[in-house]
CSV table of C-alpha atoms and ligand atoms in Angstrom, one decimal:
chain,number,residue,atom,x,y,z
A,1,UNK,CA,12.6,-33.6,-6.0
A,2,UNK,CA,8.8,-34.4,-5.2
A,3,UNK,CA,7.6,-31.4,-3.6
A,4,UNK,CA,4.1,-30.8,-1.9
A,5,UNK,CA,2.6,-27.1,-2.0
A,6,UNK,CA,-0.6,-26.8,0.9
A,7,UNK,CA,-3.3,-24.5,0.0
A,8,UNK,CA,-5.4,-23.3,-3.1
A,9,UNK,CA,-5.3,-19.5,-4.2
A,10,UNK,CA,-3.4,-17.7,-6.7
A,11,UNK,CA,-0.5,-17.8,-4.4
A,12,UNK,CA,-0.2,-21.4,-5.0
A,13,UNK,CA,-0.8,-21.9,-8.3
A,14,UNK,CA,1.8,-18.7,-8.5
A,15,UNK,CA,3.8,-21.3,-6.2
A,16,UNK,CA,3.5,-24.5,-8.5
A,17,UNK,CA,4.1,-22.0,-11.9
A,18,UNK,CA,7.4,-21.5,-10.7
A,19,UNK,CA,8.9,-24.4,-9.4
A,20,UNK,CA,7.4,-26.7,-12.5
A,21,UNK,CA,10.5,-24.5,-14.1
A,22,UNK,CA,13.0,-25.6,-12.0
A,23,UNK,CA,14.9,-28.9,-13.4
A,24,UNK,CA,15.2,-30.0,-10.2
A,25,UNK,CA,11.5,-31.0,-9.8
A,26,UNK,CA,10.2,-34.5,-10.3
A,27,UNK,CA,7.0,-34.8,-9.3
A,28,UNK,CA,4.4,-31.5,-8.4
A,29,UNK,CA,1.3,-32.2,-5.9
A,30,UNK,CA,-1.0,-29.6,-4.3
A,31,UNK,CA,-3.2,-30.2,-1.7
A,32,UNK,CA,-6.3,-29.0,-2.3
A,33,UNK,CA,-5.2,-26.9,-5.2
A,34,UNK,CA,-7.4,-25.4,-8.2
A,35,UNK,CA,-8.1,-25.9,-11.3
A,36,UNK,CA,-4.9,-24.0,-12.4
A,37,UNK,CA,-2.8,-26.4,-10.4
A,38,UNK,CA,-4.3,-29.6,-11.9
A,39,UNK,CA,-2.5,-28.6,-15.2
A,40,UNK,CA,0.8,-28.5,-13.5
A,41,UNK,CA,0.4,-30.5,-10.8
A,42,UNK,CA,-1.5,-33.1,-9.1
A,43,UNK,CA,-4.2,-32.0,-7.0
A,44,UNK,CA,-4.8,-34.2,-3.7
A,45,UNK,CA,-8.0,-33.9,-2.5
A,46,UNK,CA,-6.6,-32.8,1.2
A,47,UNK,CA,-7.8,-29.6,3.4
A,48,UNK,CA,-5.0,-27.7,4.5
A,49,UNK,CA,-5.5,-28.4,8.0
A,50,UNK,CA,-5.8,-31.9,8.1
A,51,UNK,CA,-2.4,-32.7,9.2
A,52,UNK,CA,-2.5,-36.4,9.6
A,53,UNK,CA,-3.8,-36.4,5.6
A,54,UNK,CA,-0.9,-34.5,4.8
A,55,UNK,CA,1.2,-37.1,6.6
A,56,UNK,CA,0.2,-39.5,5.1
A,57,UNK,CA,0.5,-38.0,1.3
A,58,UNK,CA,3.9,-36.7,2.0
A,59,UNK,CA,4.9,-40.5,3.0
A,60,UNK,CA,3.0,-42.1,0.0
A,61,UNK,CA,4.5,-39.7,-2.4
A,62,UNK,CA,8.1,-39.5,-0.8
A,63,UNK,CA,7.8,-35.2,-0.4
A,64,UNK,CA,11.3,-34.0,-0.1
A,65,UNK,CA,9.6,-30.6,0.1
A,66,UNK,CA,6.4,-29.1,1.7
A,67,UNK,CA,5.8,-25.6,1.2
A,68,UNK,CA,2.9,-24.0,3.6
A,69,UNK,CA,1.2,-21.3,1.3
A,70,UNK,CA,-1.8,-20.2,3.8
A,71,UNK,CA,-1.2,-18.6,7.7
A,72,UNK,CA,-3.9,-21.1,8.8
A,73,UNK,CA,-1.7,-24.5,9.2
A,74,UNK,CA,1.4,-22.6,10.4
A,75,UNK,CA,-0.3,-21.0,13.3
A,76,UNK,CA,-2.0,-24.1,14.2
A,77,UNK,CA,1.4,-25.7,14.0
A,78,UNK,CA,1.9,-28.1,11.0
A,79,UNK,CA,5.6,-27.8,11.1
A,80,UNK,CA,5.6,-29.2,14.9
A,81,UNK,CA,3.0,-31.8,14.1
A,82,UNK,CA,5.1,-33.0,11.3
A,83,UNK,CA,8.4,-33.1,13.0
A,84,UNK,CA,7.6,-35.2,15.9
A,85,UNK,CA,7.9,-37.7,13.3
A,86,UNK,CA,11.1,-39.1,13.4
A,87,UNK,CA,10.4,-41.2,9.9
A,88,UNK,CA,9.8,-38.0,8.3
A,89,UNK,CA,13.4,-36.5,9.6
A,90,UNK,CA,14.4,-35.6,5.8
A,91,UNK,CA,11.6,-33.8,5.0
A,92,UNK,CA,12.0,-29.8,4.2
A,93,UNK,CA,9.5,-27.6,5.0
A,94,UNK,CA,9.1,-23.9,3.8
A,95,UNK,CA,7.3,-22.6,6.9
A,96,UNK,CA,8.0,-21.5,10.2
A,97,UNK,CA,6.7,-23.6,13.4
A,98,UNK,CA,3.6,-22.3,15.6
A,99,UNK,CA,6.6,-20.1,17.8
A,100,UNK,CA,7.8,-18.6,14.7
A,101,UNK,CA,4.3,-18.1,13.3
A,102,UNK,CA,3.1,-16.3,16.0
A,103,UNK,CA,4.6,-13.5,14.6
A,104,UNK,CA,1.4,-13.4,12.6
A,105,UNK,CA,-1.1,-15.5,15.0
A,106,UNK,CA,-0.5,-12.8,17.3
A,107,UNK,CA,0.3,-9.3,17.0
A,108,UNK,CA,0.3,-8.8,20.7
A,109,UNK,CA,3.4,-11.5,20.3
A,110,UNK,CA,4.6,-9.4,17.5
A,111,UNK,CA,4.6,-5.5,18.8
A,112,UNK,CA,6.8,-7.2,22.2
A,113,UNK,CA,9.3,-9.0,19.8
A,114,UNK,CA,9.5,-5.9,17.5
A,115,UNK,CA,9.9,-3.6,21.1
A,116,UNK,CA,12.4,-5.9,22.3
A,117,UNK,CA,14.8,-5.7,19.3
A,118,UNK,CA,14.2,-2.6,18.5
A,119,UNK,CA,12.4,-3.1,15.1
A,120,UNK,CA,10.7,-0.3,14.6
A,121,UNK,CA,7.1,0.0,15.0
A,122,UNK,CA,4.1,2.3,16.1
A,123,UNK,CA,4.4,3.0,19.6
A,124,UNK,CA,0.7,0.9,21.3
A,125,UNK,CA,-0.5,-0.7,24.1
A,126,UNK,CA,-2.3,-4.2,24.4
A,127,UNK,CA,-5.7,-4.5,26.5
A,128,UNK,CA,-7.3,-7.4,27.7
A,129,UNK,CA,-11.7,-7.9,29.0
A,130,UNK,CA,-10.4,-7.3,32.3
A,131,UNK,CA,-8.7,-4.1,31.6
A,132,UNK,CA,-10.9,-2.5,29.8
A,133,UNK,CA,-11.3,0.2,31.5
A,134,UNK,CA,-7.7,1.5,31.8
A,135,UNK,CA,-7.9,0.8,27.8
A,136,UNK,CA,-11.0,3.1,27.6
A,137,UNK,CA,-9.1,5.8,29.8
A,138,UNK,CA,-6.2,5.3,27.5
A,139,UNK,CA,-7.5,6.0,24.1
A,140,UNK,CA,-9.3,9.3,25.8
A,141,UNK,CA,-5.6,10.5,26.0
A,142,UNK,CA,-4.5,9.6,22.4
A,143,UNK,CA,-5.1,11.4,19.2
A,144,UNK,CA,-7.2,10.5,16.5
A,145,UNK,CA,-7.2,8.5,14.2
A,146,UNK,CA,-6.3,5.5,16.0
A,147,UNK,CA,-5.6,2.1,15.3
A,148,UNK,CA,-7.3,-0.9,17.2
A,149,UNK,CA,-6.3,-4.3,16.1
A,150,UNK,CA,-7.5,-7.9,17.0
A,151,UNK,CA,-4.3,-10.0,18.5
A,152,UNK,CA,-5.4,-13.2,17.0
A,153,UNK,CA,-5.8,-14.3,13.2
A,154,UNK,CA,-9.3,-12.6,11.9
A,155,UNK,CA,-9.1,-13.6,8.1
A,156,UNK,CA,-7.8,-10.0,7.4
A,157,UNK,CA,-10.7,-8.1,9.0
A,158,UNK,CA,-9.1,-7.4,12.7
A,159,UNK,CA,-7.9,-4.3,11.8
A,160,UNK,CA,-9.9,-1.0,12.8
A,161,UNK,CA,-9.1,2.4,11.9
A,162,UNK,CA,-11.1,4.4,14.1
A,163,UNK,CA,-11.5,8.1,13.2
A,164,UNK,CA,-12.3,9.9,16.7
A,165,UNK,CA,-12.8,8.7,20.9
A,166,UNK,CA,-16.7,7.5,20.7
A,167,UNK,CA,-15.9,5.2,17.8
A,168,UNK,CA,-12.6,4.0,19.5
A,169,UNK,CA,-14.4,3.4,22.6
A,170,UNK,CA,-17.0,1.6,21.0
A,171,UNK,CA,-14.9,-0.5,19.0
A,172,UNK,CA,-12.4,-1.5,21.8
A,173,UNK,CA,-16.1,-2.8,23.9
A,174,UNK,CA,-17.7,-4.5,20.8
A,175,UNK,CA,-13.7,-6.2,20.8
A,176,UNK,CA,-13.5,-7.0,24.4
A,177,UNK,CA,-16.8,-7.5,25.3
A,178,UNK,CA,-18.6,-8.6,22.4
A,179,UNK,CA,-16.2,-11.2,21.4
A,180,UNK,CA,-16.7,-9.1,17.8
A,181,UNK,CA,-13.7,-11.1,16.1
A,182,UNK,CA,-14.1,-14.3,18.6
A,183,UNK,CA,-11.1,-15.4,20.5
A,184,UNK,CA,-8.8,-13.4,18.1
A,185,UNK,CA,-10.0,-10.5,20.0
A,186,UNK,CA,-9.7,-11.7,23.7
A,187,UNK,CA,-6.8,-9.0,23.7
A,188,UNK,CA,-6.8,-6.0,21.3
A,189,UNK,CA,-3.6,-3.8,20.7
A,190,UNK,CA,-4.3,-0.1,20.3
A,191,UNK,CA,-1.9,1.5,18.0
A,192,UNK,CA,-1.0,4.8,17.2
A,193,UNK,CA,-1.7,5.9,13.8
A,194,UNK,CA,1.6,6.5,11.3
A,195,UNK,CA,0.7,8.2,8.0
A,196,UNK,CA,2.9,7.2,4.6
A,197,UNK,CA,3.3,4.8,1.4
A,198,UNK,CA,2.7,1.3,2.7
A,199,UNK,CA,4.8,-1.2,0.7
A,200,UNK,CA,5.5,-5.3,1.6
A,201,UNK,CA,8.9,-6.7,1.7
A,202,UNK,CA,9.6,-10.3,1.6
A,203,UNK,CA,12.3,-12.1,2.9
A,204,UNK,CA,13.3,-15.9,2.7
A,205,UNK,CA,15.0,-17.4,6.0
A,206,UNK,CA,16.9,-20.4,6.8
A,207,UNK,CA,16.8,-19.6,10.4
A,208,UNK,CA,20.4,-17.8,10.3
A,209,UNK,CA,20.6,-16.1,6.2
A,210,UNK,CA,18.0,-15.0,4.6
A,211,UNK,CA,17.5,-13.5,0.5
A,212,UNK,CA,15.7,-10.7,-0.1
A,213,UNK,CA,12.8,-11.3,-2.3
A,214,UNK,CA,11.2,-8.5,-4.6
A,215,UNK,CA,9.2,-6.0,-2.8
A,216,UNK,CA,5.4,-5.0,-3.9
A,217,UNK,CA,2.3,-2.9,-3.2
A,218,UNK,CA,-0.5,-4.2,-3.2
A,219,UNK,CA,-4.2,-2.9,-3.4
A,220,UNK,CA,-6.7,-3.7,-1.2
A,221,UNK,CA,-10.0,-1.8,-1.1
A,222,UNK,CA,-12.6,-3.3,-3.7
A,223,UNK,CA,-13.3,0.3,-6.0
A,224,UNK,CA,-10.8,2.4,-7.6
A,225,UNK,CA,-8.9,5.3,-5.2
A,226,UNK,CA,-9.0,2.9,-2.4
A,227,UNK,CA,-12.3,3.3,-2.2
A,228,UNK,CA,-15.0,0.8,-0.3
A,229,UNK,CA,-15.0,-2.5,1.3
A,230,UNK,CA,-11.3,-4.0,2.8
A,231,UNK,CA,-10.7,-7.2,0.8
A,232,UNK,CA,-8.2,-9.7,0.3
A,233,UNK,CA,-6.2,-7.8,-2.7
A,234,UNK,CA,-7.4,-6.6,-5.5
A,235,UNK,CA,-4.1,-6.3,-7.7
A,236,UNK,CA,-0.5,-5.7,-7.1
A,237,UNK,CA,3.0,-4.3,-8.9
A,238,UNK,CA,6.6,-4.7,-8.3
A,239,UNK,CA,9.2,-3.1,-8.5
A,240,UNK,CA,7.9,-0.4,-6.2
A,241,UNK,CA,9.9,2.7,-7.3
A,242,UNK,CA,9.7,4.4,-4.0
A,243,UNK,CA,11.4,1.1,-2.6
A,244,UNK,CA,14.7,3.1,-3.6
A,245,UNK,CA,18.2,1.5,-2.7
A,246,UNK,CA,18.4,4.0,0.2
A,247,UNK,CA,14.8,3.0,1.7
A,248,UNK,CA,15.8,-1.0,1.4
A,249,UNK,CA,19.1,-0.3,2.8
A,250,UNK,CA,17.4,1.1,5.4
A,251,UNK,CA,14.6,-1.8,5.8
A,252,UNK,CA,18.0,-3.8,5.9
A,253,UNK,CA,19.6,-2.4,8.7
A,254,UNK,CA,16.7,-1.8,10.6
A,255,UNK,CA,13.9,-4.4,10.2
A,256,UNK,CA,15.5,-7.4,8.5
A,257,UNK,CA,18.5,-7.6,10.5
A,258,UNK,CA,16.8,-7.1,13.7
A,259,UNK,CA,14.3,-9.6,12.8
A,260,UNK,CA,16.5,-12.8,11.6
A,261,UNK,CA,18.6,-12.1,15.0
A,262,UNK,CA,15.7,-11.6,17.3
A,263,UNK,CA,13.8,-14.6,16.2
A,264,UNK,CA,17.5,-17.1,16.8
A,265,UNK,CA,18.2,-14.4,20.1
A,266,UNK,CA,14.8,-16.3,20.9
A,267,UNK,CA,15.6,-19.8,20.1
A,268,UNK,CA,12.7,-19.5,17.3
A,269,UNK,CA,14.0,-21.7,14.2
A,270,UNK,CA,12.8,-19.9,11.4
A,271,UNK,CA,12.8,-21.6,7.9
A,272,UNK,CA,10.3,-19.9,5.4
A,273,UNK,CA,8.7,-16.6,4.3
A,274,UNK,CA,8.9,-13.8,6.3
A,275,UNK,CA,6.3,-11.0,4.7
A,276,UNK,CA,6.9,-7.7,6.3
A,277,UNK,CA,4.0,-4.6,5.9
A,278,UNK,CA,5.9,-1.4,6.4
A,279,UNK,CA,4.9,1.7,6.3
A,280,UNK,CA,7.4,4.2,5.0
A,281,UNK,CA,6.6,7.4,7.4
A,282,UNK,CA,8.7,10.1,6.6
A,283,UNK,CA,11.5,8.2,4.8
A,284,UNK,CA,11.7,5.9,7.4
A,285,UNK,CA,10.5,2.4,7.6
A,286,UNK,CA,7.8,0.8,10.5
A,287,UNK,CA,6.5,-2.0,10.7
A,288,UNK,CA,2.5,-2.6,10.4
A,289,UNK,CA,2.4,-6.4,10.5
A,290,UNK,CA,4.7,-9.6,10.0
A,291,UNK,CA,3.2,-12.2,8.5
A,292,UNK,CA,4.8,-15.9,8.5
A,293,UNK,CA,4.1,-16.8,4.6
A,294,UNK,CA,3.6,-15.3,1.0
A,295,UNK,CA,1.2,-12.5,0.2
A,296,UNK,CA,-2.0,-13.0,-2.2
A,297,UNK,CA,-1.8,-11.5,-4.5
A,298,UNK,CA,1.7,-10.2,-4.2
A,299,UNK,CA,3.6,-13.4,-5.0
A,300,UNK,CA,1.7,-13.1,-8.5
A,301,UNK,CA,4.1,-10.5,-8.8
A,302,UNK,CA,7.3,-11.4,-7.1
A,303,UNK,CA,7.8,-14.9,-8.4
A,304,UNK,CA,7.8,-13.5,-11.9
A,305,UNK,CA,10.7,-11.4,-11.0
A,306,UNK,CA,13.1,-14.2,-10.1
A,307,UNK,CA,15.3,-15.1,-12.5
A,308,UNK,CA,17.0,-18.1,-9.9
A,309,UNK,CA,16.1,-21.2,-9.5
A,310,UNK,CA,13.0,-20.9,-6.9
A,311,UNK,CA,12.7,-24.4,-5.9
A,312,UNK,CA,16.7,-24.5,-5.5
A,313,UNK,CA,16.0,-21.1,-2.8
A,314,UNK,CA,13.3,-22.9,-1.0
A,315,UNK,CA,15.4,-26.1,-0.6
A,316,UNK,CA,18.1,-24.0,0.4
A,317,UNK,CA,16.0,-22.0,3.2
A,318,UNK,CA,14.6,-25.2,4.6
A,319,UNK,CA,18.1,-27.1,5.2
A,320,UNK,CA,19.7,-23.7,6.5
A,321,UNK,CA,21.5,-23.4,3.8
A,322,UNK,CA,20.8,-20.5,2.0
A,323,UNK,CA,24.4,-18.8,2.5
A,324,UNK,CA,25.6,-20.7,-0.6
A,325,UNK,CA,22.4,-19.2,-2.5
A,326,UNK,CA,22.5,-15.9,-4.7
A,327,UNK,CA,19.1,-14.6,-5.8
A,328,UNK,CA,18.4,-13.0,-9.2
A,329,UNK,CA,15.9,-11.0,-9.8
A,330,UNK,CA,14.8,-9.3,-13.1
A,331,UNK,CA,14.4,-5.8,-14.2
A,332,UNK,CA,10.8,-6.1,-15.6
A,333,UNK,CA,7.8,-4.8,-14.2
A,334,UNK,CA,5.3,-7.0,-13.2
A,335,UNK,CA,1.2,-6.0,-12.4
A,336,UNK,CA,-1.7,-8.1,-11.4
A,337,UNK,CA,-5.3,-7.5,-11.6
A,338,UNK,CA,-7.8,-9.9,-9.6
A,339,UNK,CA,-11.1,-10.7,-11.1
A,340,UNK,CA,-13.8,-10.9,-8.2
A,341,UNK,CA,-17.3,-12.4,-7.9
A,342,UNK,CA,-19.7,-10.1,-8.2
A,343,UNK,CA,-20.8,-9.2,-4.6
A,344,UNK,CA,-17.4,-9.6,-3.4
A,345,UNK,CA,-16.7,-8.7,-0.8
A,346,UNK,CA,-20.5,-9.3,0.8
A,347,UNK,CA,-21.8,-12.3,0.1
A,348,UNK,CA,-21.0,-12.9,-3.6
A,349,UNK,CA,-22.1,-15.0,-6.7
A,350,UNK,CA,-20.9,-18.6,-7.2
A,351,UNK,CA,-21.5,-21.0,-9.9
A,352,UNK,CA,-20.6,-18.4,-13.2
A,353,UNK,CA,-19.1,-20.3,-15.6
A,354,UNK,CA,-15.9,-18.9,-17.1
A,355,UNK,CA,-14.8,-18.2,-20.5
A,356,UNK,CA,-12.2,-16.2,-22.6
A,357,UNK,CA,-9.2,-18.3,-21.3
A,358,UNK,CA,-8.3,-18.7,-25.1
A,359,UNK,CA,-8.0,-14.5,-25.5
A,360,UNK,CA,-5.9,-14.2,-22.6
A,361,UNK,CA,-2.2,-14.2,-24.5
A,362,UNK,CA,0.5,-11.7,-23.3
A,363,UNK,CA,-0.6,-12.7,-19.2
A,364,UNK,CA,0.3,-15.4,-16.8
A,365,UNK,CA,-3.2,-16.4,-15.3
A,366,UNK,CA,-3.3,-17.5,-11.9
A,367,UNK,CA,-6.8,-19.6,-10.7
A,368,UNK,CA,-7.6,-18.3,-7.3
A,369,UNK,CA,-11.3,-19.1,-6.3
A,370,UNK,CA,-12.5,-21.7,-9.7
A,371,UNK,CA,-13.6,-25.1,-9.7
A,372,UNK,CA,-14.4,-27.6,-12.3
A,373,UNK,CA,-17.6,-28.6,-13.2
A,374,UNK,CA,-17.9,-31.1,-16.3
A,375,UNK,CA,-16.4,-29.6,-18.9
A,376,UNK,CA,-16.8,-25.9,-17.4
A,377,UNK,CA,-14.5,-23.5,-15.2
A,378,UNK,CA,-17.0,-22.1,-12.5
A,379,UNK,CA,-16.5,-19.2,-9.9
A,380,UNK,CA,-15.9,-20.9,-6.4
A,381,UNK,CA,-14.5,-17.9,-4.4
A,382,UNK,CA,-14.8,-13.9,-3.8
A,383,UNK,CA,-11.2,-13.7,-6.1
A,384,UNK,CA,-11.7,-15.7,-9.2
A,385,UNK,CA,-8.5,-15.4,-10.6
A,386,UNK,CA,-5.1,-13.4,-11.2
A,387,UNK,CA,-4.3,-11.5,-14.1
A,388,UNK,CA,-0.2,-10.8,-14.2
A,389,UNK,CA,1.3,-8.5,-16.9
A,390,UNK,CA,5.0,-8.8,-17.2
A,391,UNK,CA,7.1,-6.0,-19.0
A,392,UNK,CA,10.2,-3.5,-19.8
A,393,UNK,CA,8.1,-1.0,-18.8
A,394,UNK,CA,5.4,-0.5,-16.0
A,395,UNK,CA,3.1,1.3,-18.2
A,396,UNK,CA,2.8,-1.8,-20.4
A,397,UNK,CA,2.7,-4.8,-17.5
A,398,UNK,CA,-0.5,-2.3,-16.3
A,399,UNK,CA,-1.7,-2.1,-19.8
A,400,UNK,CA,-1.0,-6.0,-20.4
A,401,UNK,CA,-2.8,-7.0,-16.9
A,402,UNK,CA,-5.9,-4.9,-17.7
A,403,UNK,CA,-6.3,-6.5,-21.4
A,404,UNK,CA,-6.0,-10.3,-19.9
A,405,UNK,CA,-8.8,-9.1,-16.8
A,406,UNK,CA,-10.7,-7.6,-19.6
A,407,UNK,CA,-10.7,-10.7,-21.9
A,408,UNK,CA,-12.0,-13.3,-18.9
A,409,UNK,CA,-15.7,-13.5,-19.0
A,410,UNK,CA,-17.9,-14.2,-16.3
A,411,UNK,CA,-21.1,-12.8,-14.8
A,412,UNK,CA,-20.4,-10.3,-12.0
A,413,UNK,CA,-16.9,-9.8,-13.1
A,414,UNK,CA,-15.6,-6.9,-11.6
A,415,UNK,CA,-12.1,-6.0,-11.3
A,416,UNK,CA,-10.5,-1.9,-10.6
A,417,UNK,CA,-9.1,-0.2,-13.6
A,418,UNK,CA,-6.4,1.4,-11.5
A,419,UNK,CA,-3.8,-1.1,-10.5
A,420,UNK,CA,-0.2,0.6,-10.8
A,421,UNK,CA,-1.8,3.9,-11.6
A,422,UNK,CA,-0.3,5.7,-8.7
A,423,UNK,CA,3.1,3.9,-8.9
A,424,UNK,CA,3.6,5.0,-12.2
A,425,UNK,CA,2.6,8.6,-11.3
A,426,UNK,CA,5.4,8.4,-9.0
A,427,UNK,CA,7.6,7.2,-11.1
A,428,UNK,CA,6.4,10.4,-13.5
A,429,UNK,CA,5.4,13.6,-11.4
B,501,AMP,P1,-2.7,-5.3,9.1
B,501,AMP,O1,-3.8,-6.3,9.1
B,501,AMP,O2,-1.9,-5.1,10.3
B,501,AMP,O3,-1.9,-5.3,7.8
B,501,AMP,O4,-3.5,-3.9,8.9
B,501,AMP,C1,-4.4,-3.7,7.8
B,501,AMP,C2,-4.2,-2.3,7.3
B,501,AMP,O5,-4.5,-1.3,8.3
B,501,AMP,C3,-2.7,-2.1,6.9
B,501,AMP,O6,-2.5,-2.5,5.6
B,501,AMP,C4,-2.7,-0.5,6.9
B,501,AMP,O7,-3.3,0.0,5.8
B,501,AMP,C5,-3.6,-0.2,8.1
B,501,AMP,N1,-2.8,0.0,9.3
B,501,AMP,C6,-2.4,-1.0,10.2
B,501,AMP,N2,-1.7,-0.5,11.2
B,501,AMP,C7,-1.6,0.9,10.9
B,501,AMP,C8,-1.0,2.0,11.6
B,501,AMP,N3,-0.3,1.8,12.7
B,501,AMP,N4,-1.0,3.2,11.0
B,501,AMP,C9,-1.7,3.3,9.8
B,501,AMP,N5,-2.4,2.4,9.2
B,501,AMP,C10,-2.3,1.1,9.7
């Protein structure tokens, strides 16, 4: 099978990792990819939003298989564009269409389709410029602290904890009124506040089955104690111990199930990732956010765990077929540390060159934000790269992750200490 991964983080090169195991690939391509991917794959020098370029690669290099990594081209509809082809009729794609990815492009579109089938979900209300002011007179009757959030995509940053009325108030203007986020915040949902362990489950659809992928927590604040500056994920682990049977059984009935049967009830086709934030509140799951692909960097985590043939699953979900799929998953632990530029997440350093790939042994490295120049690995983005540990024991996949970020060398490195810490505190209180 030739298969064509879009995008160019750690995600993908987790992506193209995995299926260069599966003996049903032929030929790997990765558009734009990284320096990582080169050495599996080929690279093809294509943005990921330049659909007729991808056209035109997947008909060049016969793709039986395209798999979306990055929210971007789903929301703006790649699936659709690609389909209205009718020479390109065989062609599987992991990823939903822009309906079916609306469940991240919007989250006004999401909190009605969770409310409609019952998934549940903080109770909110959306608000739009000309409405304002019933939005204003609403949050003065809510408690604090309060959640406002951007409807539209807003590169992770839409999302506003607010900690009493004034700040509330003023964030809901600078949103409405200000355009603070752009068009993503035309409308703004306000949402009430659930404390609890956050955790992301992922599931793998074929429109009418899905699999249940392995769940992970992820880390986003830049310092230690998830403290500082939101970024784009510093590190994650799976297995999640507090993700016990009971909980997922639970996320099962409630979330998954719901889900899968809203999005057909809809007439939504969904074949693809569906990556679910919940927040477990009191032993009982809700739903922050859906988004409509992988996590970064959770999938440096998850994809280790599977012990099937990946490639096969993603096939599988893309012809609606994954009934006659079983997934496998492993008992190890895996952990991930990201190495960031130094800066990150202000503006940050670029250019570093890299070194210590040779010390990094008992670690899967996944490129993230590189780029070659000559003979040199550079820094090219706020997360350089992914350091995954993989063991028996969670202790020793933290241990093994920490080593492998400590052996990279760059200058500005900086990466938190503290990865997996808290899990395996729960794991031994
Ligand atoms: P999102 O972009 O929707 O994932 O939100 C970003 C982060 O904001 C989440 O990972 C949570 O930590 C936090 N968050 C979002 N919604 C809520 C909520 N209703 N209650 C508490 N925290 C939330």
């Amino acid at each position: 099978m030739n298969v064509l991964i879009l995008g160019s983080g750690g995600r993908e090169h987790a992506f193209a990792w995995k299926i260069s195991q599966s003996p049903l690939l032929s030929n790997l391509f990765i558009a734009p990819g990284n320096p990582g991917t080169a050495e599996i794959g080929t690279n093809l020098p294509i943005q990921v939003t330049d659909f007729e370029a991808i056209k035109e690669a997947i008909k060049t290099h016969q793709i039986e298989l395209l798999i979306v990594g990055p929210e971007e081209p789903l929301v703006k509809g790649v699936r659709d564009y690609l389909e209205a082809d009718e020479s390109l009729k065989n062609l599987g794609i992991v990823g939903p269409g822009k309906l079916g990815a609306q469940l991240e492009g919007s989250k006004d579109f999401s909190k009605n389709f969770m409310n409609k089938y019952q998934v549940p979900t903080a109770k909110s209300k959306t608000f739009v410029k000309d409405t304002i002011e019933e939005g204003l007179a609403y949050l003065a009757e809510q408690s604090f602290p309060i959640v406002l959030k951007a409807d539209g995509l807003a590169a992770g940053k839409g999302v506003i904890i607010a900690q009493n009325l004034t700040e509330a108030q003023e964030t809901l203007k600078e949103m409405l009124i200000d355009a603070k986020f752009g068009d993503a915040s035309a409308k703004v949902v306000i949402e009430e506040f659930l404390q609890g362990i956050e955790l992301s489950v992922f599931v793998l659809s074929d429109g009418d089955n899905y699999v249940l992928l392995p769940e992970a927590k992820d880390y986003k604040r830049i310092r230690e104690n998830d403290e500082g500056l939101n970024t784009g994920g510093m590190g994650a682990v799976s297995p999640v111990s507090f993700a016990n049977e009971r909980f997922m059984e639970k996320v099962k009935q409630k979330v998954i199930e719901p889900t899968i049967k809203g999005l057909k009830a809809e007439g939504i086709p969904y074949q693809g990732f569906i990556f679910i934030g919940l927040m477990n509140h009191e032993g009982e799951p809700y739903v922050i956010e859906y988004n409509a692909r992988m996590g970064d960097p959770e999938t440096e985590v998850v994809l280790p765990r599977i012990e099937s043939d990946f490639l096969s699953l993603l096939f599988a979900s893309s012809k609606g077929k994954l009934n006659a799929q079983k997934i496998v998953l492993s008992e190890q632990y895996a952990v991930t540390t990201v190495v960031v530029a130094g800066g990150y997440p202000e503006s940050y350093r670029k250019g570093d060159v890299i070194s210590g790939f040779d010390k990094v042994q008992d670690a899967v490295l996944f490129h993230a934000g590189t780029k070659k120049e000559g003979d040199a690995i550079v820094t090219s983005g706020g997360r350089v790269m992914a350091l995954t540990g993989i063991s028996n024991t969670l202790e020793k996949a933290i241990q093994k992750s920490q080593k492998a970020a400590n052996a990279i060398q760059y200058e500005g490195k900086h990466f938190r200490k503290d990865i997996g810490l808290d899990v395996l505190r729960y794991e031994k209180p």
